[in-house]
Coordinates of C-alpha atoms in Angstrom, one line a residue:
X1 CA 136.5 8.0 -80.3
X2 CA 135.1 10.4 -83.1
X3 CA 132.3 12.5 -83.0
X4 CA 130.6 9.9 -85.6
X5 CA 130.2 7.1 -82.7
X6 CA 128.8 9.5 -80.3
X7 CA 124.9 10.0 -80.1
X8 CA 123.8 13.5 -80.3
X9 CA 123.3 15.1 -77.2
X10 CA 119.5 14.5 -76.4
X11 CA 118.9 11.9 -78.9
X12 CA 117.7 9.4 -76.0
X13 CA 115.2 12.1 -74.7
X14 CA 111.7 10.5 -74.5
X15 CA 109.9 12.7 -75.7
X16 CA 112.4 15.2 -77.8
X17 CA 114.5 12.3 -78.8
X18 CA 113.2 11.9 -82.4
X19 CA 113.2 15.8 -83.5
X20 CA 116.4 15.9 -82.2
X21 CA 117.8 13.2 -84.2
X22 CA 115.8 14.2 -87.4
X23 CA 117.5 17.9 -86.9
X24 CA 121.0 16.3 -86.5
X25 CA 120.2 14.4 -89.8
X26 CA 119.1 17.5 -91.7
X27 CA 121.9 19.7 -90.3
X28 CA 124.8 17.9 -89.9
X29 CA 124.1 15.1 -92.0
X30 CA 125.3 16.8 -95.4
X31 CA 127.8 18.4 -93.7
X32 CA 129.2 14.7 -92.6
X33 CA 128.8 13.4 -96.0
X34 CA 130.3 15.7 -97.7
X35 CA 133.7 15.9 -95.4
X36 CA 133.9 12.0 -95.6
X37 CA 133.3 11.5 -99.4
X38 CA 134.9 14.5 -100.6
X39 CA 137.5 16.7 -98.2
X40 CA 139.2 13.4 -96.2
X41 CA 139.9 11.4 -99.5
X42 CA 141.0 14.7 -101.5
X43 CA 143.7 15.2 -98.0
X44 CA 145.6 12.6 -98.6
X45 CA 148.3 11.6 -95.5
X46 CA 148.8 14.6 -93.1
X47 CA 152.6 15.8 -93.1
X48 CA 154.4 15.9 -89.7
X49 CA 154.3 19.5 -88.2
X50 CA 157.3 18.0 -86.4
X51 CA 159.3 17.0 -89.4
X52 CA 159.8 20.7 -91.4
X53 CA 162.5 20.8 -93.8
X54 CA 163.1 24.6 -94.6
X55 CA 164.3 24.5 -98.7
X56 CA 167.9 25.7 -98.7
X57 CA 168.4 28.8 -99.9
X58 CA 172.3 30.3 -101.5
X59 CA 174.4 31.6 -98.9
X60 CA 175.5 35.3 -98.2
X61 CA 178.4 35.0 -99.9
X62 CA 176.6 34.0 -103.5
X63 CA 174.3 37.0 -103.3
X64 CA 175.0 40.1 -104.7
X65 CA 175.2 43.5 -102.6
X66 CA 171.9 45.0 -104.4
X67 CA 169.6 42.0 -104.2
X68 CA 167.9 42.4 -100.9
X69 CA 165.9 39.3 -100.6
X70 CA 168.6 37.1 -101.3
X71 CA 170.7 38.4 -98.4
X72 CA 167.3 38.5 -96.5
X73 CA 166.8 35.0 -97.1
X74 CA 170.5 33.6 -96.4
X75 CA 170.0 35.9 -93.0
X76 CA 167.1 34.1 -92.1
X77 CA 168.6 30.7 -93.1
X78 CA 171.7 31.9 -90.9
X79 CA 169.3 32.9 -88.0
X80 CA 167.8 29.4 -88.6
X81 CA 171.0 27.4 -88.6
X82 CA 172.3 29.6 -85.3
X83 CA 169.7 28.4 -83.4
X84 CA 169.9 24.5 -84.3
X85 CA 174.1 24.7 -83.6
X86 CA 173.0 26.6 -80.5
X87 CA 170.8 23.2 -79.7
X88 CA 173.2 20.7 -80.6
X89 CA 175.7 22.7 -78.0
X90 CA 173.2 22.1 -75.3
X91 CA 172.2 18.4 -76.1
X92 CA 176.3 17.9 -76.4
X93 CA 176.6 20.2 -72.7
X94 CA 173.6 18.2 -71.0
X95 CA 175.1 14.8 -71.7
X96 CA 178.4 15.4 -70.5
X97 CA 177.5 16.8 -67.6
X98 CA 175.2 13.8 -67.3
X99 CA 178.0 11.7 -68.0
X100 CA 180.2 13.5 -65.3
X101 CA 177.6 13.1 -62.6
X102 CA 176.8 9.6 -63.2
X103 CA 180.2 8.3 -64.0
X104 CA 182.2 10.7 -60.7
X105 CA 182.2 7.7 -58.3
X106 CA 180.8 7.7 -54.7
X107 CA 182.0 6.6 -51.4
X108 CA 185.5 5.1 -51.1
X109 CA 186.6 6.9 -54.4
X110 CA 187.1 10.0 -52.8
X111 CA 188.7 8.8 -49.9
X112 CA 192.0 8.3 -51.1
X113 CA 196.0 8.7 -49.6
X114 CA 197.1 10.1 -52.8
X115 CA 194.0 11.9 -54.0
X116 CA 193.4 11.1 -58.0
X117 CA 191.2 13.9 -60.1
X118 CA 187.4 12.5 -59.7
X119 CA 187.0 12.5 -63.7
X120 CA 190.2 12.7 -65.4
X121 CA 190.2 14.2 -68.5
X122 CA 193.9 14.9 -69.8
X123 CA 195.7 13.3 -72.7
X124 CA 195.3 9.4 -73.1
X125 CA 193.1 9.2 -70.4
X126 CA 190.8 6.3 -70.4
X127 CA 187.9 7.5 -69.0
X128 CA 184.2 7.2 -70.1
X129 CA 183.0 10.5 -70.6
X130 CA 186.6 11.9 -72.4
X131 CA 185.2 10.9 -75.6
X132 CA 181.9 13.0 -75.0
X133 CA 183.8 15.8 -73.2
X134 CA 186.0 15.6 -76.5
X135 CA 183.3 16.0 -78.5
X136 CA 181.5 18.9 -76.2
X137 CA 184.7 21.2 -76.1
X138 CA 185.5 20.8 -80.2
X139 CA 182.0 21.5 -80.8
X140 CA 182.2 24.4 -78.5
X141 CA 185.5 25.7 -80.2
X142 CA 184.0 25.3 -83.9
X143 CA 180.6 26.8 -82.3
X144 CA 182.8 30.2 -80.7
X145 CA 184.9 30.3 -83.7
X146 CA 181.6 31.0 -86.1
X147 CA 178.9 32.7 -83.9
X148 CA 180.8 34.1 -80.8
X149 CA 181.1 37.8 -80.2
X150 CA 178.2 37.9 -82.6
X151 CA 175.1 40.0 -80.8
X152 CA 172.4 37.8 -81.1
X153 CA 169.8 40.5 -81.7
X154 CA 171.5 42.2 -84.3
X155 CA 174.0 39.3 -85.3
X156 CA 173.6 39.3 -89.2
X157 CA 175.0 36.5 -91.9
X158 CA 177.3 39.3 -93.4
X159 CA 178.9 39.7 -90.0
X160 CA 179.6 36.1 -89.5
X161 CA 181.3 36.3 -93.5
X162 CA 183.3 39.3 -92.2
X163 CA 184.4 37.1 -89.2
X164 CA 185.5 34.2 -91.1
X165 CA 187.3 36.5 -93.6
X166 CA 189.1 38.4 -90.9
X167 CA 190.1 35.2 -89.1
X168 CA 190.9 33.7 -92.9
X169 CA 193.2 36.6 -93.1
X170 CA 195.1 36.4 -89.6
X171 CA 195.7 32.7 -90.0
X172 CA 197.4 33.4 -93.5
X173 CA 199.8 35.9 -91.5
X174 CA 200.4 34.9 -87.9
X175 CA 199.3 31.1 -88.1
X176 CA 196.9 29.8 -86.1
X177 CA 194.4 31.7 -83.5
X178 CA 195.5 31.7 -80.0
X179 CA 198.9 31.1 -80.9
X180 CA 200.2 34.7 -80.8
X181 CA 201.6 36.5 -83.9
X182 CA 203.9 34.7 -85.3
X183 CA 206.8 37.0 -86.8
X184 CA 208.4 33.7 -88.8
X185 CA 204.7 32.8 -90.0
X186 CA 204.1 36.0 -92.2
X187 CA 203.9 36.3 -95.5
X188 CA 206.9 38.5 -97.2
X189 CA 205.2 41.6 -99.2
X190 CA 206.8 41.9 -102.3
X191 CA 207.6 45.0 -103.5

């Protein structure tokens, strides 16, 4: 209900009723007019607060070392992007543990001769929540491999490039992370 419909407070007074009403008319009544013929057509339809779309902006790597509000940008951009991964990761979390509390059996399924893993999650299983625990752990992995043992506070976009360019560089020697180095994986120098 707008303020439009309501009557002005005092308006039904007996005796004050009219002065009140021809005040609210001198007052507010321009004010009214002028916000309904000119300011609510002129708005046009209000934009979602809800719905932002930041404009992206170049990344660290296309900005060059002296150009301080590109990097400043593509930090913020970075900062930005951290937190929505960092979201995803707890939507992904909060459904499989959902998934794993509503799909873990009660009763007689614990009660077993030869007792069976509650939720089995290893190769080929067929179980409902591997394809969400899947999901969860490869999202944690790519999540770890690009933000982790960054400091949140002081984690920059150049540090993150420095991390993907040192783990570039151990892959193209030793093979894959986690594997070990790999002596028959490097690359002969030449001389």
């Amino acid at each position: 209900m707008g303020s439009e419909d309501r009557p002005v407070l005092g308006s039904d007074h007996p005796t004050l009723g009219p002065f009140v009403r021809a005040m609210d008319t001198m007052v507010n009544g321009p004010v009214k007019w002028f916000r309904s013929k000119v300011v609510d057509p002129a708005r046009g339809e209000t934009y979602p607060w809800y719905h932002r779309q930041w404009q992206r902006v170049p990344g660290i790597e296309d900005c060059y070392t002296e150009d301080v509000v590109c990097r400043e940008e593509a930090n913020v951009q970075f900062k930005r992007d951290w937190l929505v991964e960092q979201e995803i990761l707890s939507l992904l979390r909060e459904r499989m543990n959902e998934c794993f509390f509503y799909e873990k059996g009660t009763g007689l399924a614990h009660y077993q001769i030869t007792p069976k893993p509650i939720i089995d999650l290893t190769e080929g299983s067929q179980h409902v929540c591997k394809p969400i625990a899947d999901t969860y752990n490869r999202a944690a992995e790519n999540y770890f491999i690009k933000y982790g043992e960054i400091s949140n506070f002081y984690g920059r976009a150049e540090g993150a490039l420095m991390k993907q360019k040192h783990r570039m560089m151990w892959e193209r020697r030793h093979g894959p992370v986690g594997t070990g180095m790999n002596s028959d994986a490097a690359v002969p120098l030449e001389d």
